[in-house]
Short mmCIF file of C-alpha atoms in Angstrom, two decimals:
data_model
loop_
_atom_site.label_atom_id
_atom_site.label_comp_id
_atom_site.label_asym_id
_atom_site.label_seq_id
_atom_site.Cartn_x
_atom_site.Cartn_y
_atom_site.Cartn_z
CA UNK A 1 0.00 0.00 0.00
CA UNK A 2 2.96 2.31 0.56
CA UNK A 3 4.63 1.63 -2.80
CA UNK A 4 3.39 4.95 -4.17
CA UNK A 5 -0.10 3.44 -4.09
CA UNK A 6 0.82 1.55 -7.27
CA UNK A 7 -0.98 -1.70 -6.43
CA UNK A 8 -4.47 -2.42 -7.65
CA UNK A 9 -7.26 -3.40 -5.28
CA UNK A 10 -7.19 -7.12 -6.27
CA UNK A 11 -3.45 -7.29 -5.53
CA UNK A 12 -3.96 -5.60 -2.14
CA UNK A 13 -6.86 -7.95 -1.34
CA UNK A 14 -4.73 -10.98 -2.28
CA UNK A 15 -1.85 -9.68 -0.16
CA UNK A 16 -4.04 -9.03 2.88
CA UNK A 17 -5.77 -12.38 2.48
CA UNK A 18 -2.48 -14.28 2.20
CA UNK A 19 -1.02 -12.39 5.15
CA UNK A 20 -4.01 -13.05 7.41
CA UNK A 21 -4.78 -16.59 6.23
CA UNK A 22 -1.28 -17.99 6.26
CA UNK A 23 0.18 -21.38 7.12
CA UNK A 24 -1.18 -21.15 10.67
CA UNK A 25 -4.71 -21.18 9.33
CA UNK A 26 -4.21 -23.69 6.54
CA UNK A 27 -2.09 -26.19 8.44
CA UNK A 28 -1.98 -25.28 12.14
CA UNK A 29 -5.71 -24.93 12.71
CA UNK A 30 -6.43 -27.96 10.52
CA UNK A 31 -4.09 -29.99 12.70
CA UNK A 32 -5.80 -28.73 15.83
CA UNK A 33 -9.21 -29.64 14.42
CA UNK A 34 -7.87 -33.16 13.86
CA UNK A 35 -6.35 -33.46 17.34
CA UNK A 36 -8.92 -31.51 19.41
CA UNK A 37 -12.08 -31.97 17.38
CA UNK A 38 -14.57 -29.98 15.37
CA UNK A 39 -15.10 -27.61 18.31
CA UNK A 40 -11.85 -25.94 17.19
CA UNK A 41 -13.70 -24.62 14.12
CA UNK A 42 -16.25 -22.97 16.40
CA UNK A 43 -13.44 -21.37 18.40
CA UNK A 44 -11.85 -20.01 15.22
CA UNK A 45 -15.07 -18.27 14.24
CA UNK A 46 -14.40 -15.89 17.12
CA UNK A 47 -11.65 -14.29 15.05
CA UNK A 48 -13.98 -13.91 12.08
CA UNK A 49 -16.64 -12.41 14.32
CA UNK A 50 -14.08 -9.98 15.71
CA UNK A 51 -13.13 -8.84 12.20
CA UNK A 52 -16.77 -8.29 11.20
CA UNK A 53 -17.54 -6.35 14.38
CA UNK A 54 -14.49 -4.17 13.81
CA UNK A 55 -15.32 -3.59 10.14
CA UNK A 56 -19.03 -2.89 10.47
CA UNK A 57 -19.40 -1.23 13.86
CA UNK A 58 -16.10 0.44 14.70
CA UNK A 59 -14.19 1.34 11.53
CA UNK A 60 -16.57 4.07 10.37
CA UNK A 61 -16.43 5.74 13.79
CA UNK A 62 -12.83 6.87 13.25
CA UNK A 63 -12.95 9.56 10.56
CA UNK A 64 -9.96 11.37 12.12
CA UNK A 65 -7.84 8.30 11.36
CA UNK A 66 -8.73 8.23 7.67
CA UNK A 67 -5.29 9.30 6.40
CA UNK A 68 -3.33 7.21 8.85
CA UNK A 69 -1.75 4.09 7.44
CA UNK A 70 0.02 2.36 10.32
CA UNK A 71 -0.76 1.55 13.93
CA UNK A 72 2.14 3.86 14.81
CA UNK A 73 0.39 6.74 13.04
CA UNK A 74 -2.73 6.16 15.14
CA UNK A 75 -0.83 5.80 18.41
CA UNK A 76 1.24 8.89 17.55
CA UNK A 77 -1.99 10.84 16.97
CA UNK A 78 -3.33 9.97 20.42
CA UNK A 79 -0.17 9.62 22.52
CA UNK A 80 2.45 11.71 20.73
CA UNK A 81 5.86 10.75 19.40
CA UNK A 82 6.60 8.30 22.23
CA UNK A 83 3.40 6.39 21.49
CA UNK A 84 4.50 6.07 17.89
CA UNK A 85 8.03 4.96 18.84
CA UNK A 86 6.88 2.39 21.39
CA UNK A 87 4.31 1.00 18.94
CA UNK A 88 7.04 0.73 16.31
CA UNK A 89 9.39 -1.09 18.70
CA UNK A 90 6.73 -3.59 19.73
CA UNK A 91 5.79 -4.05 16.07
CA UNK A 92 9.41 -4.90 15.28
CA UNK A 93 9.53 -7.36 18.19
CA UNK A 94 6.29 -9.03 17.07
CA UNK A 95 7.43 -9.31 13.45
CA UNK A 96 10.87 -10.59 14.48
CA UNK A 97 9.28 -13.29 16.65
CA UNK A 98 6.85 -14.27 13.86
CA UNK A 99 9.69 -14.44 11.34
CA UNK A 100 11.77 -16.53 13.74
CA UNK A 101 8.98 -19.05 14.22
CA UNK A 102 8.34 -19.29 10.48
CA UNK A 103 12.02 -19.72 9.62
CA UNK A 104 12.36 -22.34 12.36
CA UNK A 105 9.39 -24.19 10.81
CA UNK A 106 11.04 -24.04 7.39
CA UNK A 107 14.23 -25.43 8.93
CA UNK A 108 12.29 -28.31 10.49
CA UNK A 109 10.48 -28.95 7.20
CA UNK A 110 13.75 -29.05 5.25
CA UNK A 111 15.15 -31.40 7.90
CA UNK A 112 12.12 -33.71 7.73
CA UNK A 113 11.78 -33.92 3.95
CA UNK A 114 15.34 -33.39 2.69
CA UNK A 115 17.43 -34.45 5.73
CA UNK A 116 19.04 -31.00 5.82
CA UNK A 117 20.28 -30.28 9.35
CA UNK A 118 17.81 -27.90 11.05
CA UNK A 119 20.45 -25.22 11.64
CA UNK A 120 21.38 -25.21 7.96
CA UNK A 121 17.71 -25.20 7.00
CA UNK A 122 17.16 -22.10 9.14
CA UNK A 123 20.18 -20.40 7.55
CA UNK A 124 18.94 -21.30 4.06
CA UNK A 125 15.48 -19.95 4.85
CA UNK A 126 16.84 -16.69 6.30
CA UNK A 127 19.22 -16.32 3.35
CA UNK A 128 16.42 -16.79 0.85
CA UNK A 129 14.09 -14.35 2.63
CA UNK A 130 16.79 -11.68 3.02
CA UNK A 131 17.89 -12.07 -0.61
CA UNK A 132 14.48 -11.82 -2.22
CA UNK A 133 13.34 -9.04 0.10
CA UNK A 134 16.52 -7.04 -0.44
CA UNK A 135 16.77 -7.55 -4.19
CA UNK A 136 13.08 -7.29 -4.99
CA UNK A 137 11.79 -5.06 -2.21
CA UNK A 138 8.07 -4.69 -1.64
CA UNK A 139 7.35 -5.98 -5.15
CA UNK A 140 8.89 -9.39 -4.43
CA UNK A 141 7.11 -9.64 -1.09
CA UNK A 142 3.81 -8.73 -2.76
CA UNK A 143 4.43 -11.25 -5.56
CA UNK A 144 5.04 -13.93 -2.92
CA UNK A 145 1.76 -13.00 -1.23
CA UNK A 146 -0.11 -13.21 -4.55
CA UNK A 147 1.37 -16.68 -5.19
CA UNK A 148 0.41 -17.72 -1.65
CA UNK A 149 -3.13 -16.41 -2.24
CA UNK A 150 -3.32 -18.52 -5.41
CA UNK A 151 -2.26 -21.58 -3.46
CA UNK A 152 -4.79 -20.91 -0.70
CA UNK A 153 -7.66 -20.04 -3.03
CA UNK A 154 -7.01 -22.55 -5.83
CA UNK A 155 -4.49 -25.28 -4.99
CA UNK A 156 -5.69 -26.21 -1.50
CA UNK A 157 -9.36 -26.60 -2.53
CA UNK A 158 -8.25 -28.69 -5.52
CA UNK A 159 -6.11 -30.95 -3.32
CA UNK A 160 -8.95 -31.28 -0.80
CA UNK A 161 -11.37 -32.16 -3.59
CA UNK A 162 -8.95 -34.76 -4.94
CA UNK A 163 -8.54 -36.26 -1.45
CA UNK A 164 -12.29 -36.26 -0.88
CA UNK A 165 -12.84 -38.11 -4.15
CA UNK A 166 -10.03 -40.54 -3.28
CA UNK A 167 -11.73 -41.58 0.00
CA UNK A 168 -15.15 -41.86 -1.60
CA UNK A 169 -16.91 -38.59 -0.77
CA UNK A 170 -18.30 -36.77 2.24
CA UNK A 171 -20.12 -39.77 3.64
CA UNK A 172 -16.92 -41.82 3.90
CA UNK A 173 -15.13 -38.80 5.35
CA UNK A 174 -17.72 -38.34 8.08
CA UNK A 175 -17.78 -42.08 8.82
CA UNK A 176 -13.99 -42.16 9.18
CA UNK A 177 -13.92 -39.42 11.87
CA UNK A 178 -13.36 -40.65 15.40
CA UNK A 179 -16.66 -40.37 17.28
CA UNK A 180 -14.98 -38.47 20.13
CA UNK A 181 -14.03 -35.68 17.72
#
């Protein structure tokens, strides 16, 4: 959104979708539904409900914030420069922790599938991320998000449909679920 406002609405929607519906939603929550049960889906709807409440009941009540782009801009508006600085520092900490977890997961994945030592897998993942972000900037990150959106919106439903057909349809799927789940 900050790249001179050069991205179209569909690209921004794909980027936001891919950012918010990442691997945690496609794999992590699915795994929890399998291990905990279908009640996990109900719990996840709380996040969706939160987003709808924010969008429909709160967002239009903040006209003063219309030209503010970041959380730091908003905090700076209400709490001054220190509010903006502290928000920025905590944002960096949050993003650093999220990146660390994701790179660690990539390292474990490379170890599991390719027998690459986890430490080397983490270094490879960091190297790749730093290289494509540095060389391509926001455009490469956005392109990655668009590809991820394509995988979430097209590839995953196709794979699920293939798997569903392979096991014989919804009825066989429901019958194969452990009754306690």
